[in-house]
């Protein structure tokens, strides 16, 4: 919970630093549509859905105004394209190491990158810093990793709401996990890591989640430095 809610603010900080404010909804929606068009057929079916976002390597630079691939309307400036590519890539620290996952191409960029910012992201920054008056506008791209680190130190992960699932397993219970591709908060690549606190008590479930993580193209090193 803490990690992905902190990451909800990444796009806001990127656009603030690079552009002075959010990119228009029309441009964000057009770039998403362009990504879907470019990557939709990779699974062999053209249905308006990117089946596996990890295989989509579309760059927003294709939509820069004047480029041969740019759309007729709602094209991007070079800085807008850079900002969207950074949102898709996800937050990194000063060493270039990814500290959380980016938004999947094809998801709704406007939900957490529009005006105003998503309120839970703003609240999460207050929790991370233990300061109800903390102003997220004071956070730059370079300072974002420290806020994420502060969240680790101050509140850790706060979604520990379930009991021992081994009993559930012994009674024949079966648990399915699913992350929809249009959920702009829960990045699909983060799905194997999200429930580790709640489900980690069950060794069988944790082994399955670990196997999922090993197949992900963007798995973070657990316990690593922000």
Coordinates of C-alpha atoms in Angstrom, one line a residue:
X1 CA 0.0 0.0 0.0
X2 CA 2.6 2.5 1.1
X3 CA 4.9 1.9 -1.9
X4 CA 2.3 2.2 -4.7
X5 CA 0.5 5.1 -3.1
X6 CA 3.8 7.0 -2.9
X7 CA 4.4 6.1 -6.5
X8 CA 1.0 7.8 -7.4
X9 CA 2.8 11.1 -7.0
X10 CA 5.7 10.3 -9.4
X11 CA 4.0 11.6 -12.5
X12 CA 2.9 14.8 -10.7
X13 CA 6.5 15.5 -9.7
X14 CA 7.9 14.7 -13.1
X15 CA 5.5 17.0 -14.9
X16 CA 5.9 19.7 -12.3
X17 CA 9.7 19.7 -12.7
X18 CA 9.9 19.3 -16.5
X19 CA 6.8 21.3 -17.5
X20 CA 5.6 23.3 -14.6
X21 CA 2.4 21.4 -14.3
X22 CA 0.3 18.4 -15.6
X23 CA 0.0 17.5 -19.3
X24 CA -3.5 18.0 -20.7
X25 CA -5.9 15.1 -20.5
X26 CA -6.4 15.1 -24.3
X27 CA -2.7 14.6 -24.9
X28 CA -2.4 11.9 -22.3
X29 CA -5.4 10.0 -23.7
X30 CA -4.0 10.3 -27.3
X31 CA -0.6 9.0 -26.2
X32 CA -2.3 6.1 -24.5
X33 CA -4.3 5.4 -27.6
X34 CA -1.1 5.5 -29.7
X35 CA 0.6 3.0 -27.4
X36 CA -2.4 0.6 -27.7
X37 CA -2.4 0.9 -31.5
X38 CA 1.3 0.2 -31.6
X39 CA 1.3 -2.8 -29.2
X40 CA -2.3 -4.2 -29.5
X41 CA -1.6 -6.9 -32.1
X42 CA 1.5 -8.3 -30.4
X43 CA -0.6 -11.1 -28.9
X44 CA -2.0 -12.0 -32.3
X45 CA -5.4 -10.5 -31.7
X46 CA -6.4 -6.9 -32.4
X47 CA -8.9 -6.1 -29.7
X48 CA -7.9 -2.7 -28.3
X49 CA -6.0 -4.3 -25.4
X50 CA -2.3 -4.7 -24.7
X51 CA -2.2 -8.3 -23.5
X52 CA 1.2 -8.1 -21.8
X53 CA 2.4 -4.5 -21.2
X54 CA 5.9 -5.8 -20.6
X55 CA 6.2 -6.5 -24.3
X56 CA 5.2 -3.0 -25.3
X57 CA 8.2 -0.8 -26.0
X58 CA 6.3 2.2 -27.5
X59 CA 7.9 5.6 -26.7
X60 CA 6.0 8.8 -26.4
X61 CA 8.6 10.4 -28.6
X62 CA 6.7 8.9 -31.5
X63 CA 4.0 11.5 -30.8
X64 CA 6.3 14.5 -30.8
X65 CA 4.8 17.2 -33.1
X66 CA 6.3 17.1 -36.5
X67 CA 7.4 13.4 -36.3
X68 CA 6.2 11.2 -39.1
X69 CA 4.4 9.0 -36.5
X70 CA 2.8 11.9 -34.6
X71 CA -1.0 12.0 -34.4
X72 CA -2.9 14.7 -36.3
X73 CA -4.1 16.2 -33.0
X74 CA -2.8 16.3 -29.5
X75 CA 0.8 15.7 -30.4
X76 CA 3.5 16.3 -27.7
X77 CA 6.4 18.6 -27.1
X78 CA 9.8 16.9 -26.6
X79 CA 9.5 17.6 -22.8
X80 CA 6.0 16.2 -22.6
X81 CA 7.1 13.0 -24.4
X82 CA 10.1 12.7 -22.0
X83 CA 7.7 13.1 -19.0
X84 CA 5.3 10.4 -20.2
X85 CA 8.2 8.0 -20.9
X86 CA 9.4 8.6 -17.3
X87 CA 5.9 7.9 -16.0
X88 CA 5.8 4.7 -17.9
X89 CA 9.4 3.8 -16.7
X90 CA 8.6 4.5 -13.0
X91 CA 10.6 6.3 -10.3
X92 CA 14.3 5.7 -10.1
X93 CA 17.0 6.9 -7.6
X94 CA 20.1 8.9 -8.3
X95 CA 21.9 5.7 -9.3
X96 CA 19.4 4.9 -12.0
X97 CA 17.9 2.0 -10.0
X98 CA 14.1 1.6 -10.2
X99 CA 12.5 2.0 -6.8
X100 CA 9.0 1.1 -7.9
X101 CA 7.1 0.2 -11.1
X102 CA 5.9 2.6 -13.7
X103 CA 2.4 2.8 -15.2
X104 CA 1.7 0.2 -17.9
X105 CA 1.3 1.5 -21.4
X106 CA -2.4 1.3 -22.2
X107 CA -3.6 2.3 -18.7
X108 CA -5.5 5.5 -17.9
X109 CA -2.7 8.2 -17.5
X110 CA -5.1 10.9 -16.5
X111 CA -6.4 9.2 -13.3
X112 CA -3.3 10.0 -11.2
X113 CA -1.4 12.5 -13.4
X114 CA -4.1 15.1 -14.0
X115 CA -5.3 18.1 -12.1
X116 CA -5.6 17.9 -9.1
X117 CA -3.3 15.0 -8.0
X118 CA -4.8 11.8 -6.7
X119 CA -5.7 12.6 -3.1
X120 CA -4.4 9.4 -1.6
X121 CA -1.0 10.1 -3.1
X122 CA -0.9 13.5 -1.3
X123 CA -2.0 11.9 1.9
X124 CA 0.6 9.2 1.6
X125 CA 3.3 11.9 1.4
X126 CA 2.0 13.2 4.7
X127 CA 2.3 9.8 6.2
X128 CA 5.8 9.2 4.7
X129 CA 7.1 12.4 6.3
X130 CA 5.0 12.3 9.5
X131 CA 3.9 15.8 8.7
X132 CA 0.2 16.7 7.9
X133 CA 1.4 20.1 6.5
X134 CA 4.0 18.6 4.2
X135 CA 3.8 20.2 0.7
X136 CA 4.4 17.7 -2.1
X137 CA 5.3 20.6 -4.4
X138 CA 8.6 20.9 -2.5
X139 CA 9.6 17.4 -3.7
X140 CA 11.7 17.3 -6.9
X141 CA 12.6 14.3 -9.1
X142 CA 15.9 14.1 -7.3
X143 CA 14.3 14.3 -3.8
X144 CA 11.5 11.8 -4.5
X145 CA 13.6 8.7 -3.6
X146 CA 14.2 10.2 -0.2
X147 CA 10.5 10.5 0.4
X148 CA 10.1 6.9 -0.6
X149 CA 12.8 5.9 1.8
X150 CA 11.3 8.0 4.6
X151 CA 8.1 6.0 4.1
X152 CA 10.0 2.8 4.5
X153 CA 11.5 4.0 7.8
X154 CA 8.5 5.7 9.2
X155 CA 5.5 3.5 8.5
X156 CA 6.8 0.5 6.5
X157 CA 4.0 -1.5 4.7
X158 CA 0.6 -1.0 6.2
X159 CA -1.7 -3.6 4.6
X160 CA -1.2 -6.4 7.1
X161 CA -4.9 -7.3 7.5
X162 CA -5.2 -11.0 7.2
X163 CA -4.6 -14.0 9.4
X164 CA -2.7 -17.2 8.9
X165 CA -3.6 -18.5 5.4
X166 CA -2.1 -22.0 6.0
X167 CA -5.4 -22.9 7.7
X168 CA -7.3 -21.7 4.6
X169 CA -5.0 -23.9 2.4
X170 CA -5.4 -27.0 4.6
X171 CA -9.2 -26.7 4.2
X172 CA -8.8 -26.8 0.4
X173 CA -9.2 -23.1 -0.1
X174 CA -8.0 -21.7 -3.4
X175 CA -6.9 -18.1 -3.9
X176 CA -6.8 -16.2 -7.2
X177 CA -4.9 -12.9 -7.6
X178 CA -5.7 -10.6 -10.5
X179 CA -4.6 -7.1 -11.5
X180 CA -6.6 -5.5 -14.3
X181 CA -4.6 -3.9 -17.0
X182 CA -6.5 -0.6 -16.7
X183 CA -5.9 -0.2 -13.0
X184 CA -3.7 2.9 -13.0
X185 CA -2.6 2.4 -9.4
X186 CA -1.7 -1.3 -9.2
X187 CA 0.9 -1.7 -11.8
X188 CA 0.8 -5.2 -13.3
X189 CA 4.5 -5.8 -12.8
X190 CA 4.1 -5.1 -9.1
X191 CA 1.3 -7.7 -8.6
X192 CA 3.6 -10.5 -7.3
X193 CA 5.0 -8.1 -4.7
X194 CA 1.9 -6.3 -3.5
X195 CA 0.4 -9.1 -1.3
X196 CA 3.7 -10.4 0.2
X197 CA 2.8 -9.1 3.7
X198 CA -0.7 -10.5 3.7
X199 CA 0.0 -13.8 2.0
X200 CA 3.6 -14.3 3.0
X201 CA 2.5 -16.3 6.1
X202 CA 1.4 -19.2 3.8
X203 CA 4.6 -20.8 2.5
X204 CA 2.8 -22.3 -0.5
X205 CA 1.3 -19.0 -1.6
X206 CA 4.6 -17.2 -1.1
X207 CA 6.4 -19.8 -3.3
X208 CA 3.9 -19.2 -6.1
X209 CA 4.3 -15.4 -5.8
X210 CA 8.1 -15.7 -5.9
X211 CA 7.8 -17.8 -9.1
X212 CA 5.6 -15.0 -10.6
X213 CA 8.2 -12.4 -9.5
X214 CA 11.0 -14.4 -11.2
X215 CA 9.2 -14.2 -14.5
X216 CA 8.6 -10.5 -14.3
X217 CA 10.7 -8.2 -16.4
X218 CA 10.8 -5.5 -13.8
X219 CA 11.1 -7.1 -10.4
X220 CA 12.7 -5.0 -7.7
X221 CA 15.3 -6.4 -5.3
X222 CA 13.6 -6.8 -2.0
X223 CA 15.3 -5.0 0.8
X224 CA 17.3 -3.0 -1.6
X225 CA 18.3 0.6 -1.2
X226 CA 15.9 3.3 -2.5

